[in-house]
Amino acid sequence: GGGILHHVEECWQCGQDFCRADIWRRSSPAVENGFEVGASLSLWGCERLISGQMVVHNSLSNAIYVVEDGLPAGGWASDLGGASCVHWHRPGRLLFYKDLAVFPVGISIP
């Protein structure tokens, strides 16, 4: 199976703001797919949070979850945005997406 989601009941929990969109690893209408939904964050416990814990957001219901144990079963479906799929190859200044070289037009490559 996939990871376990713990619902964040309030923006400010465990000393951090979970409603900041820049910390969401993914925001989609069916973000729960492939995950098991476990206890809420307050029941699961702030002490279990690790640095850089994955946070996901349901764009329809506005529900926010912290993710225990990684990715959903089967990985992210139809995902173009996963940061792990895209990487720069600096010496040749190429952009790779899922190990395919992409030649971006109009994008300055660092």
mmCIF file of N, CA, C and O in Angstrom:
data_model
loop_
_atom_site.group_PDB
_atom_site.id
_atom_site.type_symbol
_atom_site.label_atom_id
_atom_site.label_comp_id
_atom_site.label_asym_id
_atom_site.label_seq_id
_atom_site.Cartn_x
_atom_site.Cartn_y
_atom_site.Cartn_z
ATOM 1 N N GLY A 1 0.812 -1.201 0.000
ATOM 2 C CA GLY A 1 0.000 0.000 0.000
ATOM 3 C C GLY A 1 0.847 1.253 0.000
ATOM 4 O O GLY A 1 2.062 1.197 -0.016
ATOM 5 N N GLY A 2 0.155 2.361 0.008
ATOM 6 C CA GLY A 2 0.842 3.643 -0.027
ATOM 7 C C GLY A 2 1.014 4.213 1.360
ATOM 8 O O GLY A 2 0.897 3.524 2.368
ATOM 9 N N GLY A 3 1.263 5.494 1.404
ATOM 10 C CA GLY A 3 1.463 6.179 2.671
ATOM 11 C C GLY A 3 0.147 6.401 3.402
ATOM 12 O O GLY A 3 -0.929 6.058 2.910
ATOM 13 N N ILE A 4 0.246 6.964 4.579
ATOM 14 C CA ILE A 4 -0.931 7.228 5.416
ATOM 15 C C ILE A 4 -1.077 8.740 5.561
ATOM 16 O O ILE A 4 -0.101 9.450 5.823
ATOM 17 N N LEU A 5 -2.298 9.223 5.372
ATOM 18 C CA LEU A 5 -2.575 10.651 5.497
ATOM 19 C C LEU A 5 -3.096 10.962 6.888
ATOM 20 O O LEU A 5 -3.907 10.210 7.437
ATOM 21 N N HIS A 6 -2.650 12.075 7.437
ATOM 22 C CA HIS A 6 -3.144 12.551 8.730
ATOM 23 C C HIS A 6 -3.712 13.946 8.519
ATOM 24 O O HIS A 6 -2.979 14.867 8.132
ATOM 25 N N HIS A 7 -5.009 14.090 8.720
ATOM 26 C CA HIS A 7 -5.698 15.345 8.440
ATOM 27 C C HIS A 7 -5.246 16.445 9.389
ATOM 28 O O HIS A 7 -5.181 16.251 10.602
ATOM 29 N N VAL A 8 -4.933 17.594 8.814
ATOM 30 C CA VAL A 8 -4.551 18.781 9.587
ATOM 31 C C VAL A 8 -5.830 19.586 9.815
ATOM 32 O O VAL A 8 -6.419 20.093 8.873
ATOM 33 N N GLU A 9 -6.285 19.665 11.073
ATOM 34 C CA GLU A 9 -7.585 20.281 11.348
ATOM 35 C C GLU A 9 -7.543 21.806 11.350
ATOM 36 O O GLU A 9 -8.545 22.448 11.092
ATOM 37 N N GLU A 10 -6.394 22.381 11.686
ATOM 38 C CA GLU A 10 -6.266 23.836 11.735
ATOM 39 C C GLU A 10 -4.986 24.232 11.028
ATOM 40 O O GLU A 10 -4.030 23.474 11.015
ATOM 41 N N CYS A 11 -4.974 25.449 10.459
ATOM 42 C CA CYS A 11 -3.763 25.923 9.769
ATOM 43 C C CYS A 11 -2.552 25.845 10.678
ATOM 44 O O CYS A 11 -1.512 25.328 10.301
ATOM 45 N N TRP A 12 -2.689 26.375 11.890
ATOM 46 C CA TRP A 12 -1.538 26.459 12.784
ATOM 47 C C TRP A 12 -1.560 25.274 13.739
ATOM 48 O O TRP A 12 -2.343 25.234 14.673
ATOM 49 N N GLN A 13 -0.734 24.283 13.451
ATOM 50 C CA GLN A 13 -0.603 23.123 14.325
ATOM 51 C C GLN A 13 0.860 22.759 14.422
ATOM 52 O O GLN A 13 1.623 22.969 13.477
ATOM 53 N N CYS A 14 1.245 22.203 15.534
ATOM 54 C CA CYS A 14 2.616 21.720 15.730
ATOM 55 C C CYS A 14 3.639 22.822 15.469
ATOM 56 O O CYS A 14 4.741 22.561 14.978
ATOM 57 N N GLY A 15 3.247 24.068 15.762
ATOM 58 C CA GLY A 15 4.184 25.171 15.613
ATOM 59 C C GLY A 15 4.468 25.584 14.188
ATOM 60 O O GLY A 15 5.452 26.263 13.917
ATOM 61 N N GLN A 16 3.629 25.154 13.245
ATOM 62 C CA GLN A 16 3.844 25.601 11.871
ATOM 63 C C GLN A 16 2.524 25.851 11.155
ATOM 64 O O GLN A 16 1.481 25.369 11.575
ATOM 65 N N ASP A 17 2.599 26.612 10.076
ATOM 66 C CA ASP A 17 1.417 26.982 9.294
ATOM 67 C C ASP A 17 1.278 26.037 8.112
ATOM 68 O O ASP A 17 2.027 26.133 7.149
ATOM 69 N N PHE A 18 0.325 25.122 8.193
ATOM 70 C CA PHE A 18 0.130 24.138 7.132
ATOM 71 C C PHE A 18 -0.680 24.693 5.962
ATOM 72 O O PHE A 18 -0.833 24.027 4.953
ATOM 73 N N CYS A 19 -1.237 25.894 6.094
ATOM 74 C CA CYS A 19 -2.047 26.477 5.021
ATOM 75 C C CYS A 19 -1.214 27.254 4.004
ATOM 76 O O CYS A 19 -1.752 27.825 3.070
ATOM 77 N N ARG A 20 0.096 27.270 4.191
ATOM 78 C CA ARG A 20 0.973 27.930 3.210
ATOM 79 C C ARG A 20 1.143 27.026 1.995
ATOM 80 O O ARG A 20 1.712 25.950 2.082
ATOM 81 N N ALA A 21 0.653 27.489 0.852
ATOM 82 C CA ALA A 21 0.677 26.658 -0.359
ATOM 83 C C ALA A 21 2.092 26.251 -0.771
ATOM 84 O O ALA A 21 2.268 25.218 -1.411
ATOM 85 N N ASP A 22 3.096 27.034 -0.391
ATOM 86 C CA ASP A 22 4.455 26.706 -0.821
ATOM 87 C C ASP A 22 5.022 25.470 -0.129
ATOM 88 O O ASP A 22 6.049 24.950 -0.557
ATOM 89 N N ILE A 23 4.362 24.976 0.918
ATOM 90 C CA ILE A 23 4.870 23.753 1.552
ATOM 91 C C ILE A 23 4.147 22.504 1.044
ATOM 92 O O ILE A 23 4.518 21.395 1.377
ATOM 93 N N TRP A 24 3.086 22.680 0.248
ATOM 94 C CA TRP A 24 2.336 21.521 -0.260
ATOM 95 C C TRP A 24 3.140 20.839 -1.356
ATOM 96 O O TRP A 24 3.504 21.447 -2.348
ATOM 97 N N ARG A 25 3.371 19.550 -1.184
ATOM 98 C CA ARG A 25 4.074 18.779 -2.211
ATOM 99 C C ARG A 25 3.160 18.565 -3.416
ATOM 100 O O ARG A 25 3.583 18.457 -4.547
ATOM 101 N N ARG A 26 1.854 18.501 -3.146
ATOM 102 C CA ARG A 26 0.888 18.283 -4.219
ATOM 103 C C ARG A 26 -0.445 18.881 -3.804
ATOM 104 O O ARG A 26 -0.832 18.830 -2.649
ATOM 105 N N SER A 27 -1.158 19.462 -4.782
ATOM 106 C CA SER A 27 -2.500 19.972 -4.563
ATOM 107 C C SER A 27 -3.353 19.515 -5.733
ATOM 108 O O SER A 27 -3.096 19.888 -6.872
ATOM 109 N N SER A 28 -4.325 18.643 -5.473
ATOM 110 C CA SER A 28 -5.180 18.143 -6.550
ATOM 111 C C SER A 28 -6.530 17.762 -5.978
ATOM 112 O O SER A 28 -6.676 17.594 -4.766
ATOM 113 N N PRO A 29 -7.550 17.608 -6.852
ATOM 114 C CA PRO A 29 -8.915 17.330 -6.375
ATOM 115 C C PRO A 29 -9.093 15.944 -5.760
ATOM 116 O O PRO A 29 -10.060 15.709 -5.057
ATOM 117 N N ALA A 30 -8.172 15.025 -6.038
ATOM 118 C CA ALA A 30 -8.309 13.663 -5.490
ATOM 119 C C ALA A 30 -6.984 13.235 -4.883
ATOM 120 O O ALA A 30 -6.502 12.131 -5.121
ATOM 121 N N VAL A 31 -6.396 14.131 -4.096
ATOM 122 C CA VAL A 31 -5.048 13.894 -3.565
ATOM 123 C C VAL A 31 -5.003 12.671 -2.649
ATOM 124 O O VAL A 31 -3.962 12.061 -2.464
ATOM 125 N N GLU A 32 -6.161 12.270 -2.122
ATOM 126 C CA GLU A 32 -6.197 11.116 -1.204
ATOM 127 C C GLU A 32 -6.038 9.772 -1.927
ATOM 128 O O GLU A 32 -5.775 8.756 -1.291
ATOM 129 N N ASN A 33 -6.228 9.743 -3.248
ATOM 130 C CA ASN A 33 -6.153 8.485 -4.000
ATOM 131 C C ASN A 33 -4.828 7.779 -3.780
ATOM 132 O O ASN A 33 -3.769 8.387 -3.910
ATOM 133 N N GLY A 34 -4.896 6.505 -3.449
ATOM 134 C CA GLY A 34 -3.687 5.705 -3.259
ATOM 135 C C GLY A 34 -3.135 5.766 -1.844
ATOM 136 O O GLY A 34 -2.170 5.100 -1.527
ATOM 137 N N PHE A 35 -3.751 6.597 -1.007
ATOM 138 C CA PHE A 35 -3.328 6.695 0.386
ATOM 139 C C PHE A 35 -4.374 6.061 1.294
ATOM 140 O O PHE A 35 -5.539 5.952 0.935
ATOM 141 N N GLU A 36 -3.947 5.715 2.471
ATOM 142 C CA GLU A 36 -4.861 5.326 3.536
ATOM 143 C C GLU A 36 -5.030 6.573 4.400
ATOM 144 O O GLU A 36 -4.081 7.317 4.597
ATOM 145 N N VAL A 37 -6.245 6.848 4.865
ATOM 146 C CA VAL A 37 -6.437 7.987 5.755
ATOM 147 C C VAL A 37 -6.411 7.476 7.192
ATOM 148 O O VAL A 37 -7.198 6.616 7.568
ATOM 149 N N GLY A 38 -5.466 7.983 7.948
ATOM 150 C CA GLY A 38 -5.294 7.540 9.333
ATOM 151 C C GLY A 38 -5.866 8.545 10.318
ATOM 152 O O GLY A 38 -6.766 9.318 9.991
ATOM 153 N N ALA A 39 -5.321 8.552 11.522
ATOM 154 C CA ALA A 39 -5.764 9.465 12.577
ATOM 155 C C ALA A 39 -5.439 10.902 12.177
ATOM 156 O O ALA A 39 -4.538 11.148 11.389
ATOM 157 N N SER A 40 -6.188 11.844 12.735
ATOM 158 C CA SER A 40 -5.894 13.254 12.477
ATOM 159 C C SER A 40 -4.509 13.580 13.048
ATOM 160 O O SER A 40 -3.986 12.849 13.896
ATOM 161 N N LEU A 41 -3.944 14.685 12.588
ATOM 162 C CA LEU A 41 -2.620 15.079 13.048
ATOM 163 C C LEU A 41 -2.570 15.249 14.565
ATOM 164 O O LEU A 41 -1.624 14.814 15.216
ATOM 165 N N SER A 42 -3.624 15.840 15.152
ATOM 166 C CA SER A 42 -3.607 16.067 16.602
ATOM 167 C C SER A 42 -3.597 14.747 17.375
ATOM 168 O O SER A 42 -2.980 14.655 18.433
ATOM 169 N N LEU A 43 -4.247 13.715 16.820
ATOM 170 C CA LEU A 43 -4.228 12.397 17.475
ATOM 171 C C LEU A 43 -2.932 11.650 17.184
ATOM 172 O O LEU A 43 -2.395 10.950 18.033
ATOM 173 N N TRP A 44 -2.435 11.774 15.953
ATOM 174 C CA TRP A 44 -1.202 11.082 15.548
ATOM 175 C C TRP A 44 -0.027 11.636 16.345
ATOM 176 O O TRP A 44 0.837 10.880 16.774
ATOM 177 N N GLY A 45 -0.013 12.957 16.532
ATOM 178 C CA GLY A 45 0.987 13.560 17.412
ATOM 179 C C GLY A 45 2.052 14.368 16.715
ATOM 180 O O GLY A 45 2.708 13.882 15.798
ATOM 181 N N CYS A 46 2.210 15.623 17.177
ATOM 182 C CA CYS A 46 3.230 16.514 16.611
ATOM 183 C C CYS A 46 4.631 15.943 16.756
ATOM 184 O O CYS A 46 5.498 16.191 15.922
ATOM 185 N N GLU A 47 4.849 15.170 17.815
ATOM 186 C CA GLU A 47 6.204 14.646 18.060
ATOM 187 C C GLU A 47 6.636 13.665 16.974
ATOM 188 O O GLU A 47 7.809 13.371 16.824
ATOM 189 N N ARG A 48 5.686 13.175 16.189
ATOM 190 C CA ARG A 48 6.048 12.241 15.110
ATOM 191 C C ARG A 48 6.445 12.946 13.824
ATOM 192 O O ARG A 48 6.946 12.310 12.901
ATOM 193 N N LEU A 49 6.180 14.242 13.747
ATOM 194 C CA LEU A 49 6.542 14.977 12.536
ATOM 195 C C LEU A 49 8.050 15.010 12.382
ATOM 196 O O LEU A 49 8.772 15.164 13.351
ATOM 197 N N ILE A 50 8.499 14.850 11.153
ATOM 198 C CA ILE A 50 9.929 14.945 10.874
ATOM 199 C C ILE A 50 10.168 16.204 10.033
ATOM 200 O O ILE A 50 9.248 16.725 9.408
ATOM 201 N N SER A 51 11.390 16.645 10.019
ATOM 202 C CA SER A 51 11.734 17.807 9.207
ATOM 203 C C SER A 51 11.467 17.487 7.740
ATOM 204 O O SER A 51 11.834 16.424 7.259
ATOM 205 N N GLY A 52 10.792 18.390 7.050
ATOM 206 C CA GLY A 52 10.502 18.170 5.631
ATOM 207 C C GLY A 52 9.387 17.172 5.377
ATOM 208 O O GLY A 52 9.292 16.610 4.288
ATOM 209 N N GLN A 53 8.545 16.924 6.369
ATOM 210 C CA GLN A 53 7.416 15.987 6.202
ATOM 211 C C GLN A 53 6.561 16.417 5.007
ATOM 212 O O GLN A 53 6.265 17.597 4.854
ATOM 213 N N MET A 54 6.203 15.464 4.163
ATOM 214 C CA MET A 54 5.403 15.790 2.993
ATOM 215 C C MET A 54 4.006 16.244 3.418
ATOM 216 O O MET A 54 3.383 15.640 4.283
ATOM 217 N N VAL A 55 3.524 17.329 2.791
ATOM 218 C CA VAL A 55 2.196 17.868 3.067
ATOM 219 C C VAL A 55 1.463 17.939 1.738
ATOM 220 O O VAL A 55 2.023 18.383 0.733
ATOM 221 N N VAL A 56 0.212 17.452 1.707
ATOM 222 C CA VAL A 56 -0.582 17.500 0.484
ATOM 223 C C VAL A 56 -1.907 18.199 0.764
ATOM 224 O O VAL A 56 -2.353 18.294 1.907
ATOM 225 N N HIS A 57 -2.555 18.670 -0.308
ATOM 226 C CA HIS A 57 -3.746 19.512 -0.200
ATOM 227 C C HIS A 57 -4.785 19.046 -1.215
ATOM 228 O O HIS A 57 -4.453 18.772 -2.362
ATOM 229 N N ASN A 58 -6.034 18.947 -0.784
ATOM 230 C CA ASN A 58 -7.125 18.635 -1.705
ATOM 231 C C ASN A 58 -7.695 19.954 -2.203
ATOM 232 O O ASN A 58 -8.236 20.747 -1.433
ATOM 233 N N SER A 59 -7.573 20.197 -3.515
ATOM 234 C CA SER A 59 -7.958 21.487 -4.081
ATOM 235 C C SER A 59 -9.472 21.681 -4.149
ATOM 236 O O SER A 59 -9.938 22.794 -4.346
ATOM 237 N N LEU A 60 -10.240 20.610 -3.983
ATOM 238 C CA LEU A 60 -11.708 20.747 -3.963
ATOM 239 C C LEU A 60 -12.227 20.990 -2.554
ATOM 240 O O LEU A 60 -12.978 21.927 -2.312
ATOM 241 N N SER A 61 -11.812 20.136 -1.620
ATOM 242 C CA SER A 61 -12.343 20.230 -0.253
ATOM 243 C C SER A 61 -11.520 21.154 0.630
ATOM 244 O O SER A 61 -11.941 21.504 1.719
ATOM 245 N N ASN A 62 -10.310 21.524 0.150
ATOM 246 C CA ASN A 62 -9.364 22.322 0.925
ATOM 247 C C ASN A 62 -8.770 21.564 2.107
ATOM 248 O O ASN A 62 -8.144 22.165 2.974
ATOM 249 N N ALA A 63 -8.960 20.255 2.159
ATOM 250 C CA ALA A 63 -8.366 19.455 3.235
ATOM 251 C C ALA A 63 -6.852 19.413 3.049
ATOM 252 O O ALA A 63 -6.354 19.349 1.934
ATOM 253 N N ILE A 64 -6.149 19.459 4.172
ATOM 254 C CA ILE A 64 -4.685 19.386 4.159
ATOM 255 C C ILE A 64 -4.273 18.188 5.006
ATOM 256 O O ILE A 64 -4.876 17.928 6.050
ATOM 257 N N TYR A 65 -3.283 17.452 4.512
ATOM 258 C CA TYR A 65 -2.824 16.256 5.215
ATOM 259 C C TYR A 65 -1.307 16.257 5.310
ATOM 260 O O TYR A 65 -0.628 16.714 4.389
ATOM 261 N N VAL A 66 -0.786 15.691 6.398
ATOM 262 C CA VAL A 66 0.627 15.331 6.409
ATOM 263 C C VAL A 66 0.693 13.861 6.015
ATOM 264 O O VAL A 66 -0.221 13.085 6.292
ATOM 265 N N VAL A 67 1.772 13.497 5.339
ATOM 266 C CA VAL A 67 1.906 12.145 4.797
ATOM 267 C C VAL A 67 2.917 11.370 5.620
ATOM 268 O O VAL A 67 4.059 11.796 5.787
ATOM 269 N N GLU A 68 2.477 10.228 6.134
ATOM 270 C CA GLU A 68 3.369 9.307 6.829
ATOM 271 C C GLU A 68 3.783 8.236 5.838
ATOM 272 O O GLU A 68 2.943 7.661 5.159
ATOM 273 N N ASP A 69 5.052 7.987 5.728
ATOM 274 C CA ASP A 69 5.562 6.903 4.880
ATOM 275 C C ASP A 69 5.336 7.094 3.392
ATOM 276 O O ASP A 69 4.805 6.216 2.723
ATOM 277 N N GLY A 70 5.699 8.240 2.889
ATOM 278 C CA GLY A 70 5.921 8.348 1.457
ATOM 279 C C GLY A 70 4.766 8.515 0.515
ATOM 280 O O GLY A 70 3.766 9.131 0.825
ATOM 281 N N LEU A 71 4.935 7.917 -0.667
ATOM 282 C CA LEU A 71 4.072 8.183 -1.813
ATOM 283 C C LEU A 71 2.832 7.297 -1.801
ATOM 284 O O LEU A 71 2.781 6.294 -1.117
ATOM 285 N N PRO A 72 1.829 7.670 -2.611
ATOM 286 C CA PRO A 72 0.640 6.826 -2.704
ATOM 287 C C PRO A 72 0.972 5.498 -3.382
ATOM 288 O O PRO A 72 1.946 5.413 -4.125
ATOM 289 N N ALA A 73 0.138 4.488 -3.133
ATOM 290 C CA ALA A 73 0.318 3.202 -3.799
ATOM 291 C C ALA A 73 0.293 3.435 -5.306
ATOM 292 O O ALA A 73 -0.581 4.105 -5.817
ATOM 293 N N GLY A 74 1.263 2.891 -5.999
ATOM 294 C CA GLY A 74 1.312 3.051 -7.450
ATOM 295 C C GLY A 74 1.919 4.375 -7.898
ATOM 296 O O GLY A 74 1.980 4.652 -9.082
ATOM 297 N N GLY A 75 2.363 5.203 -6.969
ATOM 298 C CA GLY A 75 2.958 6.486 -7.343
ATOM 299 C C GLY A 75 1.902 7.503 -7.735
ATOM 300 O O GLY A 75 0.711 7.221 -7.725
ATOM 301 N N TRP A 76 2.338 8.700 -8.085
ATOM 302 C CA TRP A 76 1.391 9.741 -8.497
ATOM 303 C C TRP A 76 0.916 9.422 -9.903
ATOM 304 O O TRP A 76 1.716 9.236 -10.798
ATOM 305 N N ALA A 77 -0.378 9.383 -10.116
ATOM 306 C CA ALA A 77 -0.922 9.119 -11.453
ATOM 307 C C ALA A 77 -0.850 10.393 -12.292
ATOM 308 O O ALA A 77 -1.059 11.487 -11.783
ATOM 309 N N SER A 78 -0.576 10.225 -13.558
ATOM 310 C CA SER A 78 -0.546 11.324 -14.540
ATOM 311 C C SER A 78 0.059 12.592 -13.962
ATOM 312 O O SER A 78 -0.557 13.638 -13.946
ATOM 313 N N ASP A 79 1.278 12.442 -13.467
ATOM 314 C CA ASP A 79 1.907 13.571 -12.795
ATOM 315 C C ASP A 79 3.026 14.140 -13.646
ATOM 316 O O ASP A 79 3.997 13.473 -13.931
ATOM 317 N N LEU A 80 2.870 15.381 -14.053
ATOM 318 C CA LEU A 80 3.940 16.064 -14.768
ATOM 319 C C LEU A 80 4.799 16.871 -13.808
ATOM 320 O O LEU A 80 5.913 17.219 -14.128
ATOM 321 N N GLY A 81 4.269 17.149 -12.621
ATOM 322 C CA GLY A 81 4.915 18.123 -11.773
ATOM 323 C C GLY A 81 5.875 17.598 -10.730
ATOM 324 O O GLY A 81 6.459 18.382 -10.018
ATOM 325 N N GLY A 82 6.008 16.279 -10.576
ATOM 326 C CA GLY A 82 6.834 15.746 -9.495
ATOM 327 C C GLY A 82 8.275 16.199 -9.601
ATOM 328 O O GLY A 82 8.915 15.978 -10.611
ATOM 329 N N ALA A 83 8.762 16.819 -8.553
ATOM 330 C CA ALA A 83 10.121 17.358 -8.587
ATOM 331 C C ALA A 83 11.160 16.268 -8.792
ATOM 332 O O ALA A 83 12.215 16.503 -9.364
ATOM 333 N N SER A 84 10.847 15.044 -8.360
ATOM 334 C CA SER A 84 11.831 13.976 -8.508
ATOM 335 C C SER A 84 11.970 13.540 -9.964
ATOM 336 O O SER A 84 12.939 12.902 -10.334
ATOM 337 N N CYS A 85 10.994 13.890 -10.813
ATOM 338 C CA CYS A 85 11.045 13.490 -12.228
ATOM 339 C C CYS A 85 11.841 14.478 -13.067
ATOM 340 O O CYS A 85 12.265 14.159 -14.156
ATOM 341 N N VAL A 86 11.965 15.700 -12.582
ATOM 342 C CA VAL A 86 12.590 16.752 -13.375
ATOM 343 C C VAL A 86 13.916 17.133 -12.732
ATOM 344 O O VAL A 86 13.974 17.371 -11.538
ATOM 345 N N HIS A 87 14.960 17.141 -13.511
ATOM 346 C CA HIS A 87 16.232 17.594 -12.976
ATOM 347 C C HIS A 87 17.068 18.239 -14.067
ATOM 348 O O HIS A 87 16.913 17.950 -15.242
ATOM 349 N N TRP A 88 17.924 19.137 -13.629
ATOM 350 C CA TRP A 88 18.830 19.821 -14.554
ATOM 351 C C TRP A 88 20.095 18.999 -14.704
ATOM 352 O O TRP A 88 20.579 18.413 -13.762
ATOM 353 N N HIS A 89 20.619 18.979 -15.918
ATOM 354 C CA HIS A 89 21.940 18.404 -16.158
ATOM 355 C C HIS A 89 22.841 19.585 -16.482
ATOM 356 O O HIS A 89 22.813 20.115 -17.598
ATOM 357 N N ARG A 90 23.595 20.056 -15.488
ATOM 358 C CA ARG A 90 24.280 21.339 -15.608
ATOM 359 C C ARG A 90 25.328 21.397 -16.729
ATOM 360 O O ARG A 90 25.337 22.352 -17.477
ATOM 361 N N PRO A 91 26.234 20.413 -16.836
ATOM 362 C CA PRO A 91 27.298 20.596 -17.840
ATOM 363 C C PRO A 91 26.761 20.832 -19.249
ATOM 364 O O PRO A 91 27.231 21.692 -19.960
ATOM 365 N N GLY A 92 25.723 20.076 -19.629
ATOM 366 C CA GLY A 92 25.177 20.252 -20.974
ATOM 367 C C GLY A 92 24.021 21.230 -21.005
ATOM 368 O O GLY A 92 23.452 21.478 -22.056
ATOM 369 N N ARG A 93 23.667 21.782 -19.827
ATOM 370 C CA ARG A 93 22.546 22.706 -19.701
ATOM 371 C C ARG A 93 21.273 22.129 -20.319
ATOM 372 O O ARG A 93 20.573 22.783 -21.076
ATOM 373 N N LEU A 94 20.993 20.873 -19.985
ATOM 374 C CA LEU A 94 19.792 20.200 -20.480
ATOM 375 C C LEU A 94 18.814 20.022 -19.335
ATOM 376 O O LEU A 94 19.206 19.853 -18.191
ATOM 377 N N LEU A 95 17.546 20.026 -19.664
ATOM 378 C CA LEU A 95 16.505 19.718 -18.696
ATOM 379 C C LEU A 95 16.050 18.292 -18.972
ATOM 380 O O LEU A 95 15.765 17.945 -20.114
ATOM 381 N N PHE A 96 16.027 17.458 -17.916
ATOM 382 C CA PHE A 96 15.554 16.094 -18.084
ATOM 383 C C PHE A 96 14.215 15.931 -17.410
ATOM 384 O O PHE A 96 13.996 16.417 -16.302
ATOM 385 N N TYR A 97 13.290 15.274 -18.067
ATOM 386 C CA TYR A 97 11.997 14.919 -17.473
ATOM 387 C C TYR A 97 11.852 13.417 -17.614
ATOM 388 O O TYR A 97 11.822 12.901 -18.725
ATOM 389 N N LYS A 98 11.789 12.709 -16.474
ATOM 390 C CA LYS A 98 11.721 11.242 -16.480
ATOM 391 C C LYS A 98 12.813 10.661 -17.372
ATOM 392 O O LYS A 98 12.565 9.810 -18.211
ATOM 393 N N ASP A 99 14.026 11.183 -17.211
ATOM 394 C CA ASP A 99 15.208 10.710 -17.924
ATOM 395 C C ASP A 99 15.179 10.933 -19.434
ATOM 396 O O ASP A 99 15.921 10.324 -20.168
ATOM 397 N N LEU A 100 14.293 11.799 -19.910
ATOM 398 C CA LEU A 100 14.298 12.191 -21.315
ATOM 399 C C LEU A 100 14.801 13.627 -21.396
ATOM 400 O O LEU A 100 14.344 14.479 -20.647
ATOM 401 N N ALA A 101 15.710 13.874 -22.329
ATOM 402 C CA ALA A 101 16.213 15.236 -22.480
ATOM 403 C C ALA A 101 15.126 16.097 -23.097
ATOM 404 O O ALA A 101 14.490 15.714 -24.080
ATOM 405 N N VAL A 102 14.885 17.255 -22.500
ATOM 406 C CA VAL A 102 13.895 18.193 -23.006
ATOM 407 C C VAL A 102 14.639 19.475 -23.310
ATOM 408 O O VAL A 102 15.464 19.923 -22.528
ATOM 409 N N PHE A 103 14.340 20.067 -24.450
ATOM 410 C CA PHE A 103 14.993 21.327 -24.811
ATOM 411 C C PHE A 103 13.973 22.435 -24.628
ATOM 412 O O PHE A 103 13.166 22.680 -25.510
ATOM 413 N N PRO A 104 13.987 23.069 -23.437
ATOM 414 C CA PRO A 104 12.961 24.078 -23.170
ATOM 415 C C PRO A 104 13.142 25.302 -24.054
ATOM 416 O O PRO A 104 14.254 25.748 -24.282
ATOM 417 N N VAL A 105 12.037 25.798 -24.563
ATOM 418 C CA VAL A 105 12.067 26.988 -25.416
ATOM 419 C C VAL A 105 11.622 28.165 -24.550
ATOM 420 O O VAL A 105 10.587 28.111 -23.904
ATOM 421 N N GLY A 106 12.414 29.212 -24.547
ATOM 422 C CA GLY A 106 12.039 30.405 -23.805
ATOM 423 C C GLY A 106 12.227 30.292 -22.303
ATOM 424 O O GLY A 106 11.728 31.097 -21.554
ATOM 425 N N ILE A 107 12.932 29.260 -21.870
ATOM 426 C CA ILE A 107 13.215 29.096 -20.438
ATOM 427 C C ILE A 107 14.717 29.223 -20.256
ATOM 428 O O ILE A 107 15.466 28.561 -20.960
ATOM 429 N N SER A 108 15.130 30.067 -19.339
ATOM 430 C CA SER A 108 16.572 30.165 -19.121
ATOM 431 C C SER A 108 16.981 29.085 -18.129
ATOM 432 O O SER A 108 16.405 28.961 -17.051
ATOM 433 N N ILE A 109 17.936 28.279 -18.534
ATOM 434 C CA ILE A 109 18.392 27.167 -17.689
ATOM 435 C C ILE A 109 19.530 27.656 -16.809
ATOM 436 O O ILE A 109 20.481 28.228 -17.316
ATOM 437 N N PRO A 110 19.407 27.452 -15.510
ATOM 438 C CA PRO A 110 20.453 27.950 -14.595
ATOM 439 C C PRO A 110 21.800 27.284 -14.849
ATOM 440 O O PRO A 110 21.879 26.205 -15.306
#
